[in-house]
PDB file of C-alpha atoms in Angstrom:
ATOM      1  CA  MET Z   1     -50.996  39.701  -5.665  1.00  0.00           C
ATOM      2  CA  THR Z   2     -50.009  38.193  -2.323  1.00  0.00           C
ATOM      3  CA  LYS Z   3     -51.155  34.771  -3.445  1.00  0.00           C
ATOM      4  CA  THR Z   4     -49.046  35.069  -6.593  1.00  0.00           C
ATOM      5  CA  VAL Z   5     -45.919  35.997  -4.630  1.00  0.00           C
ATOM      6  CA  ASN Z   6     -46.441  33.128  -2.197  1.00  0.00           C
ATOM      7  CA  TRP Z   7     -46.932  30.676  -5.051  1.00  0.00           C
ATOM      8  CA  LEU Z   8     -43.786  31.927  -6.789  1.00  0.00           C
ATOM      9  CA  SER Z   9     -41.864  31.639  -3.530  1.00  0.00           C
ATOM     10  CA  ILE Z  10     -42.998  28.051  -3.150  1.00  0.00           C
ATOM     11  CA  CYS Z  11     -41.976  27.294  -6.740  1.00  0.00           C
ATOM     12  CA  VAL Z  12     -38.552  28.894  -6.292  1.00  0.00           C
ATOM     13  CA  PHE Z  13     -38.030  26.977  -3.046  1.00  0.00           C
ATOM     14  CA  PHE Z  14     -39.092  23.710  -4.654  1.00  0.00           C
ATOM     15  CA  VAL Z  15     -36.886  24.173  -7.734  1.00  0.00           C
ATOM     16  CA  SER Z  16     -33.955  25.321  -5.574  1.00  0.00           C
ATOM     17  CA  GLY Z  17     -34.381  22.226  -3.447  1.00  0.00           C
ATOM     18  CA  LEU Z  18     -34.250  20.017  -6.502  1.00  0.00           C
ATOM     19  CA  PHE Z  19     -31.127  21.838  -7.697  1.00  0.00           C
ATOM     20  CA  VAL Z  20     -29.362  21.412  -4.366  1.00  0.00           C
ATOM     21  CA  GLN Z  21     -30.282  17.728  -4.240  1.00  0.00           C
ATOM     22  CA  THR Z  22     -28.991  17.239  -7.794  1.00  0.00           C
ATOM     23  CA  VAL Z  23     -25.678  18.959  -7.058  1.00  0.00           C
ATOM     24  CA  GLU Z  24     -25.234  16.953  -3.859  1.00  0.00           C
ATOM     25  CA  ALA Z  25     -26.013  13.703  -5.671  1.00  0.00           C
ATOM     26  CA  GLN Z  26     -23.431  14.530  -8.337  1.00  0.00           C
ATOM     27  CA  ALA Z  27     -20.854  15.567  -5.755  1.00  0.00           C
ATOM     28  CA  SER Z  28     -21.188  12.374  -3.723  1.00  0.00           C
ATOM     29  CA  LYS Z  29     -21.676   9.839  -6.518  1.00  0.00           C
ATOM     30  CA  THR Z  30     -18.515   7.885  -5.636  1.00  0.00           C
ATOM     31  CA  ILE Z  31     -19.276   7.876  -1.926  1.00  0.00           C
ATOM     32  CA  GLU Z  32     -22.873   6.840  -2.613  1.00  0.00           C
ATOM     33  CA  SER Z  33     -21.672   3.922  -4.751  1.00  0.00           C
ATOM     34  CA  ILE Z  34     -19.214   2.789  -2.079  1.00  0.00           C
ATOM     35  CA  THR Z  35     -21.856   3.113   0.640  1.00  0.00           C
ATOM     36  CA  ASN Z  36     -24.458   1.118  -1.284  1.00  0.00           C
ATOM     37  CA  SER Z  37     -22.146  -1.649  -2.501  1.00  0.00           C
ATOM     38  CA  HIS Z  38     -19.745  -1.840   0.466  1.00  0.00           C
ATOM     39  CA  GLN Z  39     -17.033  -2.097  -2.192  1.00  0.00           C
ATOM     40  CA  ILE Z  40     -14.312   0.192  -3.532  1.00  0.00           C
ATOM     41  CA  ASN Z  41     -12.632  -0.353  -6.910  1.00  0.00           C
ATOM     42  CA  ILE Z  42      -8.919   0.387  -7.173  1.00  0.00           C
ATOM     43  CA  ALA Z  43      -6.950   0.149 -10.412  1.00  0.00           C
ATOM     44  CA  TYR Z  44      -3.219  -0.565 -10.414  1.00  0.00           C
ATOM     45  CA  ARG Z  45      -0.599  -1.716 -12.877  1.00  0.00           C
ATOM     46  CA  ASP Z  46       2.667  -3.599 -12.681  1.00  0.00           C
ATOM     47  CA  ALA Z  47       5.088  -0.815 -11.758  1.00  0.00           C
ATOM     48  CA  PRO Z  48       7.313  -1.726  -8.782  1.00  0.00           C
ATOM     49  CA  PRO Z  49       7.853  -0.323  -6.233  1.00  0.00           C
ATOM     50  CA  PHE Z  50       4.637   1.694  -6.633  1.00  0.00           C
ATOM     51  CA  SER Z  51       2.234  -1.154  -7.359  1.00  0.00           C
ATOM     52  CA  TYR Z  52       2.472  -4.762  -8.508  1.00  0.00           C
ATOM     53  CA  LYS Z  53       1.052  -8.228  -7.985  1.00  0.00           C
ATOM     54  CA  THR Z  54       3.178 -10.859  -6.273  1.00  0.00           C
ATOM     55  CA  ALA Z  55       3.501 -14.476  -7.386  1.00  0.00           C
ATOM     56  CA  ASP Z  56       0.891 -15.476  -4.808  1.00  0.00           C
ATOM     57  CA  GLY Z  57      -1.613 -12.942  -6.175  1.00  0.00           C
ATOM     58  CA  LYS Z  58      -1.248 -10.198  -3.562  1.00  0.00           C
ATOM     59  CA  VAL Z  59      -1.337  -6.565  -4.754  1.00  0.00           C
ATOM     60  CA  VAL Z  60       1.382  -4.571  -2.972  1.00  0.00           C
ATOM     61  CA  GLY Z  61       3.519  -1.468  -3.378  1.00  0.00           C
ATOM     62  CA  TYR Z  62       4.271   1.977  -1.992  1.00  0.00           C
ATOM     63  CA  VAL Z  63       1.153   3.694  -3.302  1.00  0.00           C
ATOM     64  CA  ILE Z  64      -0.904   0.586  -2.492  1.00  0.00           C
ATOM     65  CA  ASP Z  65       0.146   0.980   1.158  1.00  0.00           C
ATOM     66  CA  LEU Z  66      -0.970   4.618   1.060  1.00  0.00           C
ATOM     67  CA  CYS Z  67      -4.262   3.710  -0.608  1.00  0.00           C
ATOM     68  CA  ASN Z  68      -4.899   0.995   1.979  1.00  0.00           C
ATOM     69  CA  VAL Z  69      -4.689   3.628   4.726  1.00  0.00           C
ATOM     70  CA  ILE Z  70      -7.065   5.854   2.739  1.00  0.00           C
ATOM     71  CA  VAL Z  71      -9.509   2.961   2.322  1.00  0.00           C
ATOM     72  CA  SER Z  72      -9.389   2.319   6.063  1.00  0.00           C
ATOM     73  CA  ASP Z  73     -10.205   5.978   6.746  1.00  0.00           C
ATOM     74  CA  ILE Z  74     -13.041   5.949   4.208  1.00  0.00           C
ATOM     75  CA  SER Z  75     -14.423   2.792   5.814  1.00  0.00           C
ATOM     76  CA  LYS Z  76     -14.447   4.468   9.236  1.00  0.00           C
ATOM     77  CA  HIS Z  77     -15.895   7.699   7.855  1.00  0.00           C
ATOM     78  CA  LEU Z  78     -18.774   5.847   6.173  1.00  0.00           C
ATOM     79  CA  ASN Z  79     -19.161   3.395   9.064  1.00  0.00           C
ATOM     80  CA  ILE Z  80     -18.640   0.385   6.782  1.00  0.00           C
ATOM     81  CA  ARG Z  81     -16.898  -2.388   8.690  1.00  0.00           C
ATOM     82  CA  ASP Z  82     -16.769  -4.862   5.809  1.00  0.00           C
ATOM     83  CA  LEU Z  83     -15.575  -2.590   2.972  1.00  0.00           C
ATOM     84  CA  LYS Z  84     -14.295  -4.853   0.198  1.00  0.00           C
ATOM     85  CA  VAL Z  85     -11.424  -3.737  -2.032  1.00  0.00           C
ATOM     86  CA  ASN Z  86     -11.575  -4.858  -5.664  1.00  0.00           C
ATOM     87  CA  TYR Z  87      -8.219  -4.520  -7.417  1.00  0.00           C
ATOM     88  CA  ILE Z  88      -8.490  -3.996 -11.170  1.00  0.00           C
ATOM     89  CA  ASP Z  89      -5.392  -4.735 -13.239  1.00  0.00           C
ATOM     90  CA  ASN Z  90      -4.729  -1.756 -15.511  1.00  0.00           C
ATOM     91  CA  LYS Z  91      -2.177  -3.825 -17.416  1.00  0.00           C
ATOM     92  CA  TYR Z  92      -1.677  -1.395 -20.287  1.00  0.00           C
ATOM     93  CA  LEU Z  93      -1.454   2.320 -19.648  1.00  0.00           C
ATOM     94  CA  PRO Z  94      -3.708   3.376 -22.577  1.00  0.00           C
ATOM     95  CA  GLU Z  95      -6.592   1.431 -20.938  1.00  0.00           C
ATOM     96  CA  ARG Z  96      -6.462   3.842 -17.991  1.00  0.00           C
ATOM     97  CA  ASP Z  97      -8.424   6.464 -19.942  1.00  0.00           C
ATOM     98  CA  GLU Z  98     -11.317   4.037 -20.465  1.00  0.00           C
ATOM     99  CA  LEU Z  99     -11.418   3.088 -16.777  1.00  0.00           C
ATOM    100  CA  LEU Z 100     -11.703   6.747 -15.839  1.00  0.00           C
ATOM    101  CA  ARG Z 101     -14.086   7.787 -18.589  1.00  0.00           C
ATOM    102  CA  ASP Z 102     -16.497   4.927 -17.873  1.00  0.00           C
ATOM    103  CA  GLN Z 103     -16.112   5.385 -14.091  1.00  0.00           C
ATOM    104  CA  LYS Z 104     -15.171   1.746 -13.563  1.00  0.00           C
ATOM    105  CA  VAL Z 105     -12.778   2.637 -10.730  1.00  0.00           C
ATOM    106  CA  ASP Z 106     -12.854   4.869  -7.658  1.00  0.00           C
ATOM    107  CA  MET Z 107      -9.092   5.366  -7.386  1.00  0.00           C
ATOM    108  CA  ILE Z 108      -6.087   4.581  -9.561  1.00  0.00           C
ATOM    109  CA  CYS Z 109      -3.181   3.744  -7.277  1.00  0.00           C
ATOM    110  CA  SER Z 110      -0.105   3.455  -9.466  1.00  0.00           C
ATOM    111  CA  VAL Z 111       2.367   5.651 -11.377  1.00  0.00           C
ATOM    112  CA  ASN Z 112       0.412   8.759 -12.382  1.00  0.00           C
ATOM    113  CA  ALA Z 113       1.438  12.414 -12.379  1.00  0.00           C
ATOM    114  CA  ASN Z 114      -0.609  15.592 -11.921  1.00  0.00           C
ATOM    115  CA  VAL Z 115      -0.357  16.907 -15.479  1.00  0.00           C
ATOM    116  CA  ALA Z 116      -2.795  19.367 -17.047  1.00  0.00           C
ATOM    117  CA  GLU Z 117      -3.777  16.792 -19.672  1.00  0.00           C
ATOM    118  CA  TRP Z 118      -5.851  14.978 -17.008  1.00  0.00           C
ATOM    119  CA  LYS Z 119      -8.194  17.876 -16.317  1.00  0.00           C
ATOM    120  CA  ASN Z 120     -10.979  16.802 -18.695  1.00  0.00           C
ATOM    121  CA  LEU Z 121     -10.731  13.137 -17.764  1.00  0.00           C
ATOM    122  CA  ALA Z 122      -9.881  12.816 -14.087  1.00  0.00           C
ATOM    123  CA  ASP Z 123      -9.109  14.615 -10.882  1.00  0.00           C
ATOM    124  CA  TYR Z 124      -6.225  13.804  -8.596  1.00  0.00           C
ATOM    125  CA  SER Z 125      -5.050  13.895  -5.013  1.00  0.00           C
ATOM    126  CA  ILE Z 126      -2.265  15.951  -3.524  1.00  0.00           C
ATOM    127  CA  PRO Z 127       1.153  14.440  -4.437  1.00  0.00           C
ATOM    128  CA  TYR Z 128       2.836  11.748  -2.369  1.00  0.00           C
ATOM    129  CA  THR Z 129       6.241  11.674  -4.111  1.00  0.00           C
ATOM    130  CA  TYR Z 130       7.986  12.932  -7.221  1.00  0.00           C
ATOM    131  CA  SER Z 131      10.580  11.933  -9.797  1.00  0.00           C
ATOM    132  CA  TRP Z 132      12.032  13.015 -13.146  1.00  0.00           C
ATOM    133  CA  THR Z 133      11.761  11.638 -16.651  1.00  0.00           C
ATOM    134  CA  ARG Z 134      15.183  10.289 -17.605  1.00  0.00           C
ATOM    135  CA  PHE Z 135      16.431   8.041 -20.371  1.00  0.00           C
ATOM    136  CA  ALA Z 136      18.466   4.843 -20.367  1.00  0.00           C
ATOM    137  CA  THR Z 137      20.888   3.820 -23.103  1.00  0.00           C
ATOM    138  CA  LEU Z 138      23.474   1.135 -23.626  1.00  0.00           C
ATOM    139  CA  LYS Z 139      26.801   2.475 -22.334  1.00  0.00           C
ATOM    140  CA  ASP Z 140      28.661   1.527 -25.502  1.00  0.00           C
ATOM    141  CA  LYS Z 141      26.565   4.058 -27.449  1.00  0.00           C
ATOM    142  CA  LYS Z 142      28.210   6.824 -25.383  1.00  0.00           C
ATOM    143  CA  ILE Z 143      25.043   8.942 -25.325  1.00  0.00           C
ATOM    144  CA  THR Z 144      24.872  11.084 -22.186  1.00  0.00           C
ATOM    145  CA  ASN Z 145      22.418  13.889 -23.006  1.00  0.00           C
ATOM    146  CA  ILE Z 146      19.181  14.295 -24.930  1.00  0.00           C
ATOM    147  CA  GLU Z 147      20.787  16.508 -27.584  1.00  0.00           C
ATOM    148  CA  GLN Z 148      22.899  13.530 -28.696  1.00  0.00           C
ATOM    149  CA  LEU Z 149      19.669  11.674 -29.504  1.00  0.00           C
ATOM    150  CA  ALA Z 150      18.849  14.082 -32.350  1.00  0.00           C
ATOM    151  CA  GLY Z 151      17.697  12.044 -35.352  1.00  0.00           C
ATOM    152  CA  HIS Z 152      17.607   8.801 -33.316  1.00  0.00           C
ATOM    153  CA  THR Z 153      14.689   6.484 -32.569  1.00  0.00           C
ATOM    154  CA  VAL Z 154      13.621   6.198 -28.925  1.00  0.00           C
ATOM    155  CA  SER Z 155      10.899   4.365 -26.991  1.00  0.00           C
ATOM    156  CA  VAL Z 156       8.448   5.527 -24.325  1.00  0.00           C
ATOM    157  CA  THR Z 157       5.200   4.296 -22.756  1.00  0.00           C
ATOM    158  CA  ALA Z 158       2.106   5.519 -24.615  1.00  0.00           C
ATOM    159  CA  GLY Z 159       0.000   8.009 -22.662  1.00  0.00           C
ATOM    160  CA  SER Z 160       2.607   8.457 -19.930  1.00  0.00           C
ATOM    161  CA  VAL Z 161       3.874  11.714 -18.482  1.00  0.00           C
ATOM    162  CA  ASP Z 162       7.257  10.616 -19.837  1.00  0.00           C
ATOM    163  CA  SER Z 163       5.866  10.767 -23.370  1.00  0.00           C
ATOM    164  CA  ILE Z 164       4.576  14.286 -22.674  1.00  0.00           C
ATOM    165  CA  ALA Z 165       7.996  15.429 -21.400  1.00  0.00           C
ATOM    166  CA  LEU Z 166       9.810  13.743 -24.298  1.00  0.00           C
ATOM    167  CA  ASN Z 167       7.563  15.180 -27.002  1.00  0.00           C
ATOM    168  CA  LYS Z 168       7.821  18.665 -25.497  1.00  0.00           C
ATOM    169  CA  ALA Z 169      11.629  18.532 -25.389  1.00  0.00           C
ATOM    170  CA  ASN Z 170      11.775  17.047 -28.896  1.00  0.00           C
ATOM    171  CA  ARG Z 171       9.651  19.888 -30.231  1.00  0.00           C
ATOM    172  CA  GLU Z 172      11.313  22.743 -28.323  1.00  0.00           C
ATOM    173  CA  LEU Z 173      14.880  21.590 -29.029  1.00  0.00           C
ATOM    174  CA  GLY Z 174      14.144  20.645 -32.648  1.00  0.00           C
ATOM    175  CA  LEU Z 175      15.753  17.213 -32.248  1.00  0.00           C
ATOM    176  CA  ASN Z 176      13.712  15.325 -34.876  1.00  0.00           C
ATOM    177  CA  ILE Z 177      13.628  12.249 -32.646  1.00  0.00           C
ATOM    178  CA  LEU Z 178      11.454   9.391 -33.918  1.00  0.00           C
ATOM    179  CA  VAL Z 179       9.321   8.172 -31.012  1.00  0.00           C
ATOM    180  CA  ILE Z 180       8.024   4.601 -30.725  1.00  0.00           C
ATOM    181  CA  THR Z 181       5.293   4.229 -28.088  1.00  0.00           C
ATOM    182  CA  THR Z 182       4.801   1.002 -26.152  1.00  0.00           C
ATOM    183  CA  PRO Z 183       2.052  -0.324 -23.842  1.00  0.00           C
ATOM    184  CA  THR Z 184       4.411  -0.742 -20.856  1.00  0.00           C
ATOM    185  CA  MET Z 185       7.632   0.686 -19.418  1.00  0.00           C
ATOM    186  CA  GLU Z 186       9.197  -2.757 -19.592  1.00  0.00           C
ATOM    187  CA  LYS Z 187       8.545  -2.955 -23.338  1.00  0.00           C
ATOM    188  CA  ALA Z 188      10.044   0.504 -23.872  1.00  0.00           C
ATOM    189  CA  PHE Z 189      13.171  -0.651 -22.030  1.00  0.00           C
ATOM    190  CA  GLU Z 190      13.257  -3.937 -23.951  1.00  0.00           C
ATOM    191  CA  LEU Z 191      13.315  -2.088 -27.289  1.00  0.00           C
ATOM    192  CA  MET Z 192      16.313  -0.085 -26.100  1.00  0.00           C
ATOM    193  CA  HIS Z 193      18.004  -3.193 -24.709  1.00  0.00           C
ATOM    194  CA  ASP Z 194      17.749  -5.144 -27.974  1.00  0.00           C
ATOM    195  CA  GLY Z 195      18.921  -2.182 -30.056  1.00  0.00           C
ATOM    196  CA  THR Z 196      15.606  -1.358 -31.732  1.00  0.00           C
ATOM    197  CA  THR Z 197      15.761   2.107 -30.174  1.00  0.00           C
ATOM    198  CA  SER Z 198      18.679   4.190 -28.936  1.00  0.00           C
ATOM    199  CA  ALA Z 199      17.082   5.156 -25.635  1.00  0.00           C
ATOM    200  CA  ALA Z 200      14.082   4.476 -23.395  1.00  0.00           C
ATOM    201  CA  PHE Z 201      12.402   7.349 -21.524  1.00  0.00           C
ATOM    202  CA  ILE Z 202      10.955   6.346 -18.130  1.00  0.00           C
ATOM    203  CA  ASN Z 203      10.492   8.014 -14.730  1.00  0.00           C
ATOM    204  CA  ASP Z 204      13.756   7.630 -12.841  1.00  0.00           C
ATOM    205  CA  ILE Z 205      12.305   5.590  -9.958  1.00  0.00           C
ATOM    206  CA  SER Z 206      10.833   2.904 -12.221  1.00  0.00           C
ATOM    207  CA  LEU Z 207      13.860   3.096 -14.508  1.00  0.00           C
ATOM    208  CA  LYS Z 208      16.230   2.381 -11.648  1.00  0.00           C
ATOM    209  CA  GLU Z 209      14.094  -0.592 -10.579  1.00  0.00           C
ATOM    210  CA  ILE Z 210      14.094  -1.997 -14.122  1.00  0.00           C
ATOM    211  CA  VAL Z 211      17.871  -1.589 -14.518  1.00  0.00           C
ATOM    212  CA  GLU Z 212      18.579  -3.138 -11.107  1.00  0.00           C
ATOM    213  CA  GLY Z 213      16.561  -6.177 -12.162  1.00  0.00           C
ATOM    214  CA  GLN Z 214      18.733  -6.839 -15.231  1.00  0.00           C
ATOM    215  CA  THR Z 215      21.483  -9.464 -15.180  1.00  0.00           C
ATOM    216  CA  ASP Z 216      23.689  -7.066 -17.176  1.00  0.00           C
ATOM    217  CA  LYS Z 217      22.779  -3.922 -15.237  1.00  0.00           C
ATOM    218  CA  SER Z 218      26.286  -2.477 -15.599  1.00  0.00           C
ATOM    219  CA  SER Z 219      25.690  -2.232 -19.372  1.00  0.00           C
ATOM    220  CA  PHE Z 220      23.273   0.698 -19.027  1.00  0.00           C
ATOM    221  CA  TYR Z 221      23.633   4.424 -18.578  1.00  0.00           C
ATOM    222  CA  ILE Z 222      20.877   6.521 -16.975  1.00  0.00           C
ATOM    223  CA  SER Z 223      20.907  10.195 -17.905  1.00  0.00           C
ATOM    224  CA  ALA Z 224      22.124  12.507 -15.154  1.00  0.00           C
ATOM    225  CA  LYS Z 225      19.816  15.333 -16.205  1.00  0.00           C
ATOM    226  CA  GLY Z 226      16.047  15.002 -16.084  1.00  0.00           C
ATOM    227  CA  VAL Z 227      13.829  15.881 -19.032  1.00  0.00           C
ATOM    228  CA  GLY Z 228      11.408  18.755 -18.454  1.00  0.00           C
ATOM    229  CA  LYS Z 229      10.057  19.399 -14.966  1.00  0.00           C
ATOM    230  CA  PRO Z 230       9.765  17.021 -11.992  1.00  0.00           C
ATOM    231  CA  GLN Z 231       6.743  14.707 -12.005  1.00  0.00           C
ATOM    232  CA  PHE Z 232       4.576  14.818  -8.897  1.00  0.00           C
ATOM    233  CA  PHE Z 233       2.855  11.469  -8.441  1.00  0.00           C
ATOM    234  CA  VAL Z 234      -0.775  11.430  -7.350  1.00  0.00           C
ATOM    235  CA  ILE Z 235      -3.768   9.137  -6.928  1.00  0.00           C
ATOM    236  CA  LEU Z 236      -6.181   9.552  -9.826  1.00  0.00           C
ATOM    237  CA  LEU Z 237      -9.820  10.136  -8.854  1.00  0.00           C
ATOM    238  CA  PRO Z 238     -13.217  10.492 -10.565  1.00  0.00           C
ATOM    239  CA  ASN Z 239     -13.548  13.838 -12.298  1.00  0.00           C
ATOM    240  CA  GLY Z 240     -15.717  16.445 -10.549  1.00  0.00           C
ATOM    241  CA  ASP Z 241     -16.332  14.524  -7.319  1.00  0.00           C
ATOM    242  CA  ASN Z 242     -15.016  17.136  -4.900  1.00  0.00           C
ATOM    243  CA  GLU Z 243     -16.476  15.480  -1.813  1.00  0.00           C
ATOM    244  CA  PHE Z 244     -14.634  12.224  -2.461  1.00  0.00           C
ATOM    245  CA  LYS Z 245     -11.460  14.109  -3.409  1.00  0.00           C
ATOM    246  CA  SER Z 246     -11.602  16.019  -0.131  1.00  0.00           C
ATOM    247  CA  LEU Z 247     -11.945  12.764   1.799  1.00  0.00           C
ATOM    248  CA  VAL Z 248      -8.941  11.233   0.013  1.00  0.00           C
ATOM    249  CA  ASN Z 249      -6.808  14.346   0.541  1.00  0.00           C
ATOM    250  CA  GLN Z 250      -7.677  14.557   4.235  1.00  0.00           C
ATOM    251  CA  SER Z 251      -6.498  10.981   4.684  1.00  0.00           C
ATOM    252  CA  LEU Z 252      -3.371  11.479   2.576  1.00  0.00           C
ATOM    253  CA  CYS Z 253      -2.512  14.660   4.490  1.00  0.00           C
ATOM    254  CA  LYS Z 254      -2.875  12.749   7.741  1.00  0.00           C
ATOM    255  CA  ILE Z 255      -0.312  10.235   6.454  1.00  0.00           C
ATOM    256  CA  ARG Z 256       2.041  12.904   5.120  1.00  0.00           C
ATOM    257  CA  ASN Z 257       2.022  14.763   8.443  1.00  0.00           C
ATOM    258  CA  SER Z 258       2.807  11.626  10.440  1.00  0.00           C
ATOM    259  CA  HIS Z 259       6.109   9.947  11.263  1.00  0.00           C
ATOM    260  CA  ASP Z 260       4.872   6.881   9.387  1.00  0.00           C
ATOM    261  CA  PHE Z 261       5.158   8.659   6.020  1.00  0.00           C
ATOM    262  CA  ALA Z 262       8.968   8.489   5.923  1.00  0.00           C
ATOM    263  CA  LYS Z 263       8.854   4.928   7.269  1.00  0.00           C
ATOM    264  CA  ILE Z 264       6.469   3.763   4.524  1.00  0.00           C
ATOM    265  CA  HIS Z 265       8.645   5.470   1.904  1.00  0.00           C
ATOM    266  CA  ASP Z 266      11.824   3.795   3.144  1.00  0.00           C
ATOM    267  CA  ILE Z 267      10.218   0.336   3.156  1.00  0.00           C
ATOM    268  CA  TRP Z 268       9.869   0.596  -0.622  1.00  0.00           C
ATOM    269  CA  PHE Z 269      12.755   2.871  -1.599  1.00  0.00           C
ATOM    270  CA  ASN Z 270      15.536   2.349   0.929  1.00  0.00           C
ATOM    271  CA  SER Z 271      15.382  -1.347   1.800  1.00  0.00           C
ATOM    272  CA  PRO Z 272      14.907  -4.557  -0.200  1.00  0.00           C
ATOM    273  CA  ILE Z 273      11.615  -4.215  -2.090  1.00  0.00           C
ATOM    274  CA  PRO Z 274       9.209  -6.810  -0.667  1.00  0.00           C
ATOM    275  CA  TYR Z 275       9.044  -9.956  -2.810  1.00  0.00           C
ATOM    276  CA  LEU Z 276      11.617  -8.540  -5.289  1.00  0.00           C
ATOM    277  CA  LYS Z 277      14.670  -8.154  -3.019  1.00  0.00           C
ATOM    278  CA  LEU Z 278      15.946  -5.091  -4.912  1.00  0.00           C
ATOM    279  CA  ASN Z 279      17.096  -2.036  -2.969  1.00  0.00           C
ATOM    280  CA  LEU Z 280      16.758   1.333  -4.742  1.00  0.00           C
ATOM    281  CA  GLN Z 281      18.717   3.071  -1.947  1.00  0.00           C
ATOM    282  CA  SER Z 282      16.659   6.259  -2.126  1.00  0.00           C
ATOM    283  CA  PRO Z 283      15.903   7.362   1.454  1.00  0.00           C
ATOM    284  CA  PHE Z 284      13.242   9.907   2.345  1.00  0.00           C
ATOM    285  CA  SER Z 285      14.924  13.311   2.441  1.00  0.00           C
ATOM    286  CA  GLU Z 286      14.344  16.844   3.693  1.00  0.00           C
ATOM    287  CA  GLU Z 287      14.415  18.015   0.072  1.00  0.00           C
ATOM    288  CA  MET Z 288      11.573  15.633  -0.776  1.00  0.00           C
ATOM    289  CA  GLU Z 289       9.555  16.825   2.201  1.00  0.00           C
ATOM    290  CA  GLN Z 290      10.015  20.461   1.123  1.00  0.00           C
ATOM    291  CA  GLU Z 291       9.100  19.777  -2.518  1.00  0.00           C
ATOM    292  CA  LEU Z 292       5.911  17.976  -1.491  1.00  0.00           C
ATOM    293  CA  ALA Z 293       4.976  20.806   0.870  1.00  0.00           C
ATOM    294  CA  LEU Z 294       5.379  23.341  -1.942  1.00  0.00           C
ATOM    295  CA  ASN Z 295       3.248  21.281  -4.340  1.00  0.00           C
ATOM    296  CA  GLY Z 296       0.435  20.084  -2.103  1.00  0.00           C
ATOM    297  CA  ASN Z 297      -0.126  21.979   1.115  1.00  0.00           C
ATOM    298  CA  CYS Z 298      -1.421  19.903   4.017  1.00  0.00           C
ATOM    299  CA  ASN Z 299      -1.679  22.671   6.599  1.00  0.00           C
ATOM    300  CA  PRO Z 300      -4.099  22.931   8.198  1.00  0.00           C
ATOM    301  CA  VAL Z 301      -5.510  19.427   7.916  1.00  0.00           C
ATOM    302  CA  THR Z 302      -9.247  18.942   8.388  1.00  0.00           C
ATOM    303  CA  LYS Z 303      -9.852  15.954  10.623  1.00  0.00           C
ATOM    304  CA  ILE Z 304     -11.712  13.077   9.011  1.00  0.00           C
ATOM    305  CA  THR Z 305     -14.895  12.350  10.888  1.00  0.00           C
ATOM    306  CA  THR Z 306     -15.787   8.798  11.818  1.00  0.00           C
ATOM    307  CA  ASN Z 307     -19.042   7.229  12.850  1.00  0.00           C
ATOM    308  CA  GLU Z 308     -17.553   4.801  15.309  1.00  0.00           C
TER     309      GLU Z 308
END
């Protein structure tokens, strides 16, 4: 009897050990890949001031700056002095799903919100800023609210949080709006500009940047009221990798709790955007700080360990 119990104990211990090792391997898959390859893959798309490629091939932007700090912290944590960053151009938003599903990227550093629709496909960091979905129209159409778009045709980026907000409002308000989806925000705006659609629905930060870049910028009206709820922008991460997510959030919290956070924000939102020379004149505010605190608590912050 004693021999049987001892044998069973050994079996349980052995199987439990295998289970723990399996769970740990799954939990640290991203970190293991980065450690073995000394490379980290970051997807971005052309969406100033969040992320974009300059004429000389440099990938820059507000969220790129934040992700660069995160990469530096990850490099120190894993004791990798030569960590290489591979930027992957997620040119069209619908391709983002494939990048996540096939685990071709470790982080997506661009315009992405923390909506429930991501839960089966990706995880995400705490938020770093927020905006609203708004629409732009030609002023001569004299359309100032979404109710006036009832029965009209509008454009929006496929797979975006703006499309989610638009479709929800269209359904709940019974507006019978015909929605044309496009691969990029710029294309959605172009369809409105040339009269194909009556309005283009885009997050208000990107929308302001697009309008400011037009030679006839005074011809457009941006809705005063946002559609739906505010969008909290996040960094998209591999689904189910809690260890990597924790590492990213620790780094992002460190940034958010520092004086540099407001400075980084104002470089991209309250001064001429590097390489583009547009100024969105949207300074970091106390209201923004409070909203972020309510939707992504950083207190207390666990210190990131380094192996230096």
